[in-house]
Coordinates of C-alpha atoms in Angstrom, one line a residue:
M1 CA 194.9 -8.7 207.5
Q2 CA 194.0 -6.5 210.4
V3 CA 193.3 -2.8 209.6
E4 CA 193.4 -0.2 212.3
R5 CA 192.1 3.3 211.6
T6 CA 192.1 6.7 213.1
Q7 CA 188.8 7.5 211.4
P8 CA 186.2 5.3 209.6
L9 CA 186.4 5.1 205.8
D10 CA 184.6 3.2 203.1
D11 CA 186.6 0.0 202.7
K12 CA 185.5 -0.5 199.1
V13 CA 188.4 0.1 196.7
Q14 CA 187.0 2.3 193.9
P15 CA 188.8 2.2 190.5
L16 CA 190.9 5.3 189.7
G17 CA 191.3 6.7 186.3
D18 CA 190.7 5.0 183.0
N19 CA 192.0 1.4 182.8
E20 CA 191.2 0.9 179.1
G21 CA 194.0 -0.1 176.8
R22 CA 196.1 -1.9 179.4
D23 CA 197.8 -5.2 178.7
P24 CA 197.5 -7.1 182.0
A25 CA 199.9 -9.8 180.8
G26 CA 202.7 -7.3 180.7
E27 CA 202.1 -5.7 184.1
V28 CA 203.7 -6.3 187.4
E29 CA 202.1 -5.6 190.8
L30 CA 205.0 -3.7 192.3
A31 CA 208.0 -1.6 191.2
V32 CA 210.4 -0.6 194.0
I33 CA 212.6 2.5 193.5
G34 CA 215.8 2.2 195.6
L35 CA 217.0 -1.3 196.4
G36 CA 218.7 -0.6 199.7
Y37 CA 218.0 -1.7 203.3
V38 CA 214.4 -0.6 202.9
G39 CA 213.5 -1.3 199.3
L40 CA 215.1 -4.8 198.9
P41 CA 213.3 -6.4 202.0
L42 CA 210.0 -4.8 200.7
A43 CA 210.6 -6.4 197.2
R44 CA 211.5 -9.7 198.8
E45 CA 208.3 -9.8 201.0
A46 CA 206.1 -8.9 198.1
A47 CA 207.7 -11.5 195.9
S48 CA 207.3 -14.2 198.6
V49 CA 203.5 -14.0 198.4
G50 CA 203.5 -14.3 194.7
L51 CA 203.4 -10.7 193.5
R52 CA 205.3 -9.9 190.3
V53 CA 208.0 -7.4 191.3
V54 CA 210.6 -5.3 189.6
G55 CA 213.2 -3.0 191.1
L56 CA 214.8 0.2 190.0
D57 CA 218.2 1.4 191.3
R58 CA 220.7 3.9 189.8
D59 CA 223.7 1.9 190.9
P60 CA 224.6 -0.6 188.1
R61 CA 226.7 -2.6 190.6
V62 CA 223.6 -3.2 192.8
V63 CA 221.5 -4.1 189.8
D64 CA 224.1 -6.4 188.3
G65 CA 224.6 -8.1 191.7
L66 CA 220.9 -8.7 192.3
N67 CA 220.3 -10.0 188.8
S68 CA 223.2 -12.4 189.4
G69 CA 221.7 -13.6 192.7
R70 CA 223.9 -11.6 195.0
S71 CA 222.6 -9.5 197.9
H72 CA 224.3 -6.3 199.2
V73 CA 222.0 -5.9 202.2
D74 CA 222.5 -7.7 205.6
D75 CA 218.9 -8.7 206.1
V76 CA 218.5 -10.2 202.6
S77 CA 220.6 -13.3 201.9
D78 CA 221.9 -14.5 198.5
D79 CA 219.4 -17.3 198.8
D80 CA 216.6 -14.8 199.3
V81 CA 217.6 -13.0 196.1
R82 CA 217.8 -16.3 194.1
R83 CA 214.3 -17.1 195.3
M84 CA 213.1 -13.6 194.2
R85 CA 214.7 -14.1 190.8
A86 CA 213.0 -17.5 190.5
A87 CA 209.7 -15.8 191.2
G88 CA 210.3 -13.3 188.4
F89 CA 212.0 -10.4 190.1
T90 CA 214.4 -8.3 187.9
A91 CA 216.3 -5.2 188.8
F92 CA 216.8 -2.3 186.3
T93 CA 218.6 0.9 186.0
D94 CA 216.1 2.2 183.4
D95 CA 212.9 3.7 184.7
A96 CA 210.9 2.3 181.8
C97 CA 210.0 -0.6 184.1
L98 CA 207.8 1.8 186.1
A99 CA 205.2 2.0 183.4
R100 CA 204.4 -1.7 183.8
A101 CA 203.7 -1.4 187.6
Q102 CA 200.3 -1.2 189.3
T103 CA 202.0 0.1 192.4
V104 CA 205.3 2.1 192.7
V105 CA 207.0 2.5 196.1
I106 CA 209.8 5.0 196.5
C107 CA 212.5 3.9 199.0
V108 CA 215.4 6.2 198.3
P109 CA 217.7 7.8 200.9
T110 CA 217.2 11.2 202.5
P111 CA 220.5 12.2 204.0
L112 CA 221.0 15.5 205.9
S113 CA 221.5 18.6 203.8
E114 CA 223.7 21.5 204.7
D115 CA 220.8 23.4 206.3
G116 CA 220.0 20.5 208.6
G117 CA 216.9 19.3 206.7
P118 CA 216.5 16.3 204.5
D119 CA 218.3 16.3 201.2
L120 CA 215.3 15.5 198.9
G121 CA 217.4 15.2 195.8
A122 CA 216.8 11.5 195.4
V123 CA 213.1 11.8 196.3
V124 CA 212.6 14.5 193.7
S125 CA 214.5 12.5 191.1
A126 CA 212.4 9.4 191.8
A127 CA 209.1 11.4 191.7
R128 CA 210.1 12.8 188.3
S129 CA 210.9 9.3 187.0
V130 CA 207.5 8.1 188.2
A131 CA 205.7 11.2 186.7
G132 CA 207.3 10.4 183.3
R133 CA 205.8 6.9 183.3
L134 CA 202.6 7.6 185.4
R135 CA 199.4 5.9 184.2
S136 CA 195.8 6.2 185.3
G137 CA 194.9 3.8 188.1
Q138 CA 198.4 3.5 189.6
L139 CA 199.3 3.7 193.3
V140 CA 202.4 5.6 194.3
V141 CA 203.8 5.4 197.8
L142 CA 206.6 7.3 199.4
E143 CA 208.5 5.4 202.1
S144 CA 211.6 7.6 202.4
T145 CA 211.8 9.3 205.8
T146 CA 211.2 13.1 205.6
Y147 CA 209.4 16.0 207.3
P148 CA 205.6 16.3 207.5
G149 CA 204.2 17.8 204.3
T150 CA 206.7 16.3 201.8
T151 CA 204.2 14.0 200.1
E152 CA 201.7 16.7 199.6
E153 CA 204.0 19.7 199.0
V154 CA 206.9 18.1 197.0
V155 CA 205.9 14.7 195.6
R156 CA 202.3 15.4 194.6
P157 CA 203.0 18.5 192.5
L158 CA 205.8 16.6 190.6
L159 CA 203.5 13.7 189.9
E160 CA 200.7 16.0 188.8
E161 CA 202.9 17.6 186.2
S162 CA 201.9 14.4 184.2
G163 CA 198.4 15.9 183.9
L164 CA 196.9 13.3 186.2
R165 CA 195.4 14.1 189.5
A166 CA 196.0 12.4 192.9
G167 CA 192.8 10.9 194.3
E168 CA 191.1 11.1 190.9
D169 CA 193.4 9.5 188.3
F170 CA 196.0 7.8 190.6
A171 CA 196.5 7.1 194.3
L172 CA 199.2 8.7 196.4
A173 CA 200.2 7.8 200.0
F174 CA 203.0 7.9 202.5
S175 CA 204.0 4.8 204.5
P176 CA 207.1 5.1 206.9
E177 CA 209.6 2.3 206.7
R178 CA 210.0 0.3 209.9
I179 CA 212.9 -1.8 209.0
D180 CA 215.1 -2.9 212.0
P181 CA 218.4 -4.1 210.5
G182 CA 219.7 -7.3 212.0
S183 CA 216.5 -8.1 213.8
T184 CA 215.0 -11.5 213.4
G185 CA 211.9 -10.8 215.6
H186 CA 210.5 -7.8 213.8
G187 CA 210.1 -8.7 210.1
L188 CA 208.2 -6.6 207.6
R189 CA 205.2 -8.9 207.7
E190 CA 204.9 -8.9 211.5
T191 CA 205.6 -5.2 212.0
P192 CA 202.4 -3.0 211.7
K193 CA 202.5 -0.8 208.6
V194 CA 201.3 2.8 209.0
V195 CA 199.7 4.3 205.9
G196 CA 198.4 7.8 205.2
G197 CA 196.7 8.7 201.9
C198 CA 196.4 12.1 200.2
T199 CA 192.6 11.4 200.0
P200 CA 190.4 8.7 201.6
S201 CA 190.3 6.8 198.3
C202 CA 194.2 7.0 198.2
A203 CA 194.3 5.5 201.7
V204 CA 192.0 2.7 200.8
H205 CA 194.2 1.7 197.8
A206 CA 197.4 1.8 199.9
V207 CA 195.8 -0.3 202.7
A208 CA 194.7 -2.9 200.2
F209 CA 198.2 -3.1 198.6
Y210 CA 200.1 -3.5 201.9
G211 CA 197.5 -5.9 203.3
K212 CA 198.7 -8.4 200.7
F213 CA 201.9 -9.1 202.6
V214 CA 201.7 -7.3 206.0
N215 CA 199.6 -8.7 208.9
T216 CA 198.4 -5.3 210.3
V217 CA 197.9 -2.1 208.5
V218 CA 197.4 1.1 210.6
Q219 CA 195.6 3.8 208.7
A220 CA 196.6 7.4 209.6
K221 CA 194.4 10.4 209.1
G222 CA 196.5 11.6 206.2
T223 CA 200.1 11.8 204.8
R224 CA 201.3 14.4 207.3
E225 CA 200.2 12.3 210.3
A226 CA 202.0 9.2 208.8
E227 CA 205.1 11.3 208.2
M228 CA 205.0 12.7 211.7
A229 CA 204.5 9.2 213.2
K230 CA 207.9 8.1 211.8
L231 CA 209.7 11.1 213.2
L232 CA 207.9 10.7 216.6
E233 CA 209.1 7.1 216.9
N234 CA 212.7 8.0 216.3
T235 CA 212.7 11.3 218.3
Y236 CA 211.3 9.4 221.2
R237 CA 214.2 7.0 221.1
H238 CA 216.7 9.8 220.5
V239 CA 215.6 11.8 223.5
N240 CA 215.5 8.9 225.9
I241 CA 218.9 7.6 224.8
A242 CA 220.2 11.1 225.5
L243 CA 218.6 11.1 228.9
V244 CA 220.2 7.8 230.0
N245 CA 223.5 8.8 228.5
E246 CA 223.6 11.9 230.6
L247 CA 222.5 9.9 233.6
A248 CA 225.5 7.6 233.0
V249 CA 227.9 10.6 233.1
I250 CA 226.2 12.0 236.2
S251 CA 226.0 8.6 238.0
H252 CA 229.7 7.9 237.4
E253 CA 230.6 11.2 239.2
L254 CA 228.1 10.4 242.0
H255 CA 229.5 6.8 242.4
V256 CA 226.2 5.3 241.4
D257 CA 226.0 2.1 239.3
V258 CA 223.6 3.4 236.6
W259 CA 223.2 -0.1 235.1
D260 CA 221.9 -1.4 238.4
A261 CA 219.6 1.6 238.7
I262 CA 218.2 0.8 235.3
R263 CA 217.8 -2.8 236.1
C264 CA 215.8 -2.0 239.2
A265 CA 213.7 0.7 237.5
G266 CA 212.9 -1.8 234.8
T267 CA 211.1 -4.1 237.2
K268 CA 208.2 -1.5 237.3
P269 CA 205.4 -3.1 235.3
F270 CA 204.0 0.3 234.1
G271 CA 205.1 3.8 233.2
F272 CA 208.8 2.9 232.5
Q273 CA 210.7 1.7 229.4
A274 CA 214.4 0.9 229.9
F275 CA 217.0 2.6 227.7
R276 CA 220.7 1.9 228.2
P277 CA 223.8 4.0 227.9
S278 CA 226.0 3.7 224.9
P279 CA 229.1 5.3 223.3
G280 CA 226.8 7.3 221.0
V281 CA 224.0 6.7 218.5
G282 CA 224.4 5.6 214.9
G283 CA 222.5 4.4 211.9
H284 CA 220.3 6.6 209.7
C285 CA 217.3 6.8 212.0
I286 CA 218.3 8.0 215.5
P287 CA 221.0 10.6 214.8
I288 CA 219.5 11.9 211.5
D289 CA 215.7 11.7 211.4
P290 CA 214.8 13.9 214.3
N291 CA 216.7 16.7 212.5
Y292 CA 214.0 16.6 209.8
L293 CA 211.4 17.6 212.4
S294 CA 213.7 20.3 213.8
Y295 CA 214.1 21.6 210.3
K296 CA 210.3 21.8 209.7
V297 CA 209.7 23.5 213.0
R298 CA 212.5 26.1 212.3
S299 CA 211.6 26.8 208.7
S300 CA 207.8 26.8 209.1
L301 CA 207.3 28.1 212.6
G302 CA 210.5 30.2 213.2
Y303 CA 211.7 28.6 216.4
E304 CA 213.7 25.7 217.6
F305 CA 212.6 22.2 218.7
R306 CA 214.7 22.3 221.8
F307 CA 214.3 18.7 223.0
V308 CA 215.9 17.5 219.7
G309 CA 218.7 20.0 219.9
L310 CA 219.6 19.1 223.5
A311 CA 219.5 15.3 222.7
Q312 CA 221.8 15.9 219.7
E313 CA 224.3 17.7 221.9
I314 CA 224.3 15.0 224.6
N315 CA 224.6 12.1 222.2
R316 CA 227.3 13.7 220.1
R317 CA 229.6 14.3 223.0
M318 CA 229.4 10.7 224.2
P319 CA 232.5 9.5 222.1
E320 CA 234.5 12.3 223.7
Y321 CA 233.3 11.2 227.2
V322 CA 234.3 7.6 226.4
V323 CA 237.8 8.7 225.4
R324 CA 238.1 10.7 228.6
R325 CA 237.1 7.6 230.6
A326 CA 239.6 5.5 228.6
Q327 CA 242.3 8.0 229.4
D328 CA 241.5 7.9 233.1
L329 CA 241.6 4.1 233.0
L330 CA 245.0 4.1 231.4
N331 CA 246.3 6.7 233.9
T332 CA 245.2 4.5 236.8
A333 CA 247.2 1.7 235.3
G334 CA 250.2 4.0 235.0
R335 CA 250.1 4.6 231.3
P336 CA 249.4 7.8 229.3
L337 CA 246.9 7.7 226.4
Q338 CA 249.5 9.1 224.1
G339 CA 251.5 6.1 222.7
S340 CA 249.2 3.5 224.2
R341 CA 247.9 0.8 221.9
V342 CA 244.0 0.8 221.9
L343 CA 241.9 -2.0 220.4
L344 CA 238.3 -1.2 219.3
L345 CA 235.9 -4.1 219.3
G346 CA 232.8 -3.8 217.2
V347 CA 232.7 -0.7 215.0
T348 CA 229.3 -1.0 213.4
Y349 CA 226.4 1.1 214.7
K350 CA 224.4 -1.9 216.1
P351 CA 225.1 -5.6 216.9
D352 CA 225.4 -8.3 214.3
V353 CA 225.2 -6.1 211.2
A354 CA 227.9 -4.7 208.9
D355 CA 226.3 -1.2 208.8
L356 CA 228.7 1.6 209.5
R357 CA 226.4 4.5 208.9
E358 CA 226.9 7.3 211.5
T359 CA 228.7 4.8 213.8
P360 CA 230.0 6.5 217.0
A361 CA 233.1 4.4 216.5
E362 CA 234.3 6.8 213.9
P363 CA 234.5 10.0 216.0
L364 CA 235.8 8.0 218.9
A365 CA 238.7 6.6 216.7
R366 CA 239.4 10.1 215.4
L367 CA 239.6 11.5 219.0
L368 CA 241.9 8.7 220.1
R369 CA 244.2 9.4 217.2
E370 CA 244.3 13.1 217.9
R371 CA 245.4 12.3 221.4
G372 CA 248.3 10.1 220.2
A373 CA 246.9 6.6 220.7
E374 CA 247.8 3.8 218.3
I375 CA 244.4 2.3 217.4
A376 CA 243.4 -1.0 215.7
F377 CA 240.0 -2.7 215.4
H378 CA 238.3 -6.0 215.2
D379 CA 234.8 -6.6 213.9
P380 CA 233.6 -10.0 212.6
H381 CA 231.3 -8.1 210.1
V382 CA 233.7 -5.5 208.8
P383 CA 236.7 -6.6 206.7
A384 CA 238.2 -3.1 206.4
W385 CA 237.6 0.3 208.0
S386 CA 238.8 3.8 207.4
V387 CA 238.4 7.0 209.4
E388 CA 238.7 10.3 207.6
G389 CA 240.3 8.5 204.7
T390 CA 243.0 6.7 206.8
A391 CA 242.8 3.0 207.2
V392 CA 242.5 1.6 210.7
P393 CA 244.6 -1.6 211.1
R394 CA 242.4 -4.7 211.5
V395 CA 243.7 -7.4 213.8
G396 CA 243.4 -11.1 212.7
D397 CA 244.1 -13.0 215.9
L398 CA 241.8 -11.5 218.4
T399 CA 243.2 -13.4 221.4
A400 CA 246.7 -12.3 220.7
A401 CA 245.5 -8.7 220.1
L402 CA 243.7 -8.6 223.4
R403 CA 247.0 -9.5 225.2
E404 CA 249.1 -7.1 223.1
H405 CA 247.0 -3.9 223.4
D406 CA 247.2 -1.7 226.5
L407 CA 243.4 -1.1 226.4
T408 CA 240.5 -2.8 224.7
I409 CA 237.2 -0.9 224.3
L410 CA 234.1 -2.9 223.6
L411 CA 232.0 -0.6 221.4
Q412 CA 229.5 -3.2 220.0
D413 CA 228.5 -6.4 221.6
H414 CA 228.3 -8.7 218.6
S415 CA 227.0 -12.1 219.4
A416 CA 230.2 -13.6 217.9
Y417 CA 232.2 -12.2 220.9
D418 CA 232.8 -14.5 223.9
L419 CA 232.4 -11.7 226.5
P420 CA 233.8 -13.6 229.5
A421 CA 236.8 -14.6 227.4
L422 CA 237.4 -10.9 226.5
A423 CA 237.4 -10.0 230.2
D424 CA 239.8 -12.8 231.0
T425 CA 242.3 -12.1 228.2
A426 CA 242.4 -8.3 227.8
R427 CA 245.0 -6.3 229.7
L428 CA 242.4 -3.6 230.4
L429 CA 238.8 -3.8 229.2
F430 CA 236.4 -0.9 229.0
D431 CA 232.8 -2.1 228.3
T432 CA 230.6 0.6 226.9
R433 CA 227.6 -1.7 226.5
G434 CA 227.1 -2.9 230.1
R435 CA 227.6 -6.5 229.3
I436 CA 230.5 -7.6 231.4
F437 CA 230.3 -7.1 235.1
K438 CA 233.4 -8.6 236.4
P439 CA 236.2 -7.3 238.8
G440 CA 238.7 -5.4 236.8
V441 CA 236.4 -4.5 233.9
E442 CA 235.5 -0.8 233.5
V443 CA 231.8 -0.3 232.6
L444 CA 230.4 2.9 231.0

């Protein structure tokens, strides 16, 4: 394991609390709370190196499925789950399993609340469950994305209601998740893990734990720095995506090929990273996480984080811009948008996953319907799809559908799609991903 630090610390892991009276035979090394797209890969990786792992999830369907060898997460296969089960992994709905764990990692969701900040209901519930089972010597880590200060200001007080003290009786740390759904090149083991402890001794314990199955652990100065690092990563992407999306709109009006401009700029070996236009942003991270930082700035400092607000405005209006371009394309072909048959290809938020969270395809479909278009969709990863409670028809024969629909919009470039064949078969094709540069194909 490689450890990178922002400040030097004593590497020696000092025992916390009183370990007398334990039964090592009944213990497990890790309990994961929240067995979703973050928690389940974490449990899999820990189990793969021989750690004894249990999982806690409030959804009995998730627990029953995992204990039967079935995965509900794209990046974890049924075979992975069966191997985990063979290694001793068991999922529970009862938090009694937490008392057996040397380390507890909280991986619960933090959706947006009505005031624009994170809804910490699941985090608070998980922390209370841990507090009710907390023992001396345990390590507790929060991985759920949130605003700087959550670990110290929300989780720590709840855990210390047990009568135990962080840094003295138990260790408490924050480590932002860096899961990239659908990616085969950035697994949990290969992706550096940032860790920030409430105290230096907490940090040392957390580094030692993650070092068992992650190649590089990066130690932050504290929990707030680790929390901010996660928001910085996603805000950086959010702002740059907004920049290139606005450039795409401007370039179209100026008769500039923005995709060629990006290609050329990308040849610079320093000082530039290429981002590409899209019909909008999706998933939990990019459209959601920067709001947590805006919330913290607004609630604590009394003013707005203007970069995030502007990026949100630009990215949110991209589906409307795509619809306007689609309408112009149909008009050029002598058809109004109203009454036209429009086929949407790829409705997930990123390629080669089944994840529909915050997908820009949803507002785009809603806008098309409002303008009188008859919409249908095709996606190899999505068997059924509804927008605002109304099912969108799914086509079965893609080739026939391409010929039958007045306009096809490529929203997600899944690897299963034969892109040249799409261009050759569709009546009109609007490529919002910049993948098909052929005469007759409209590109965002």
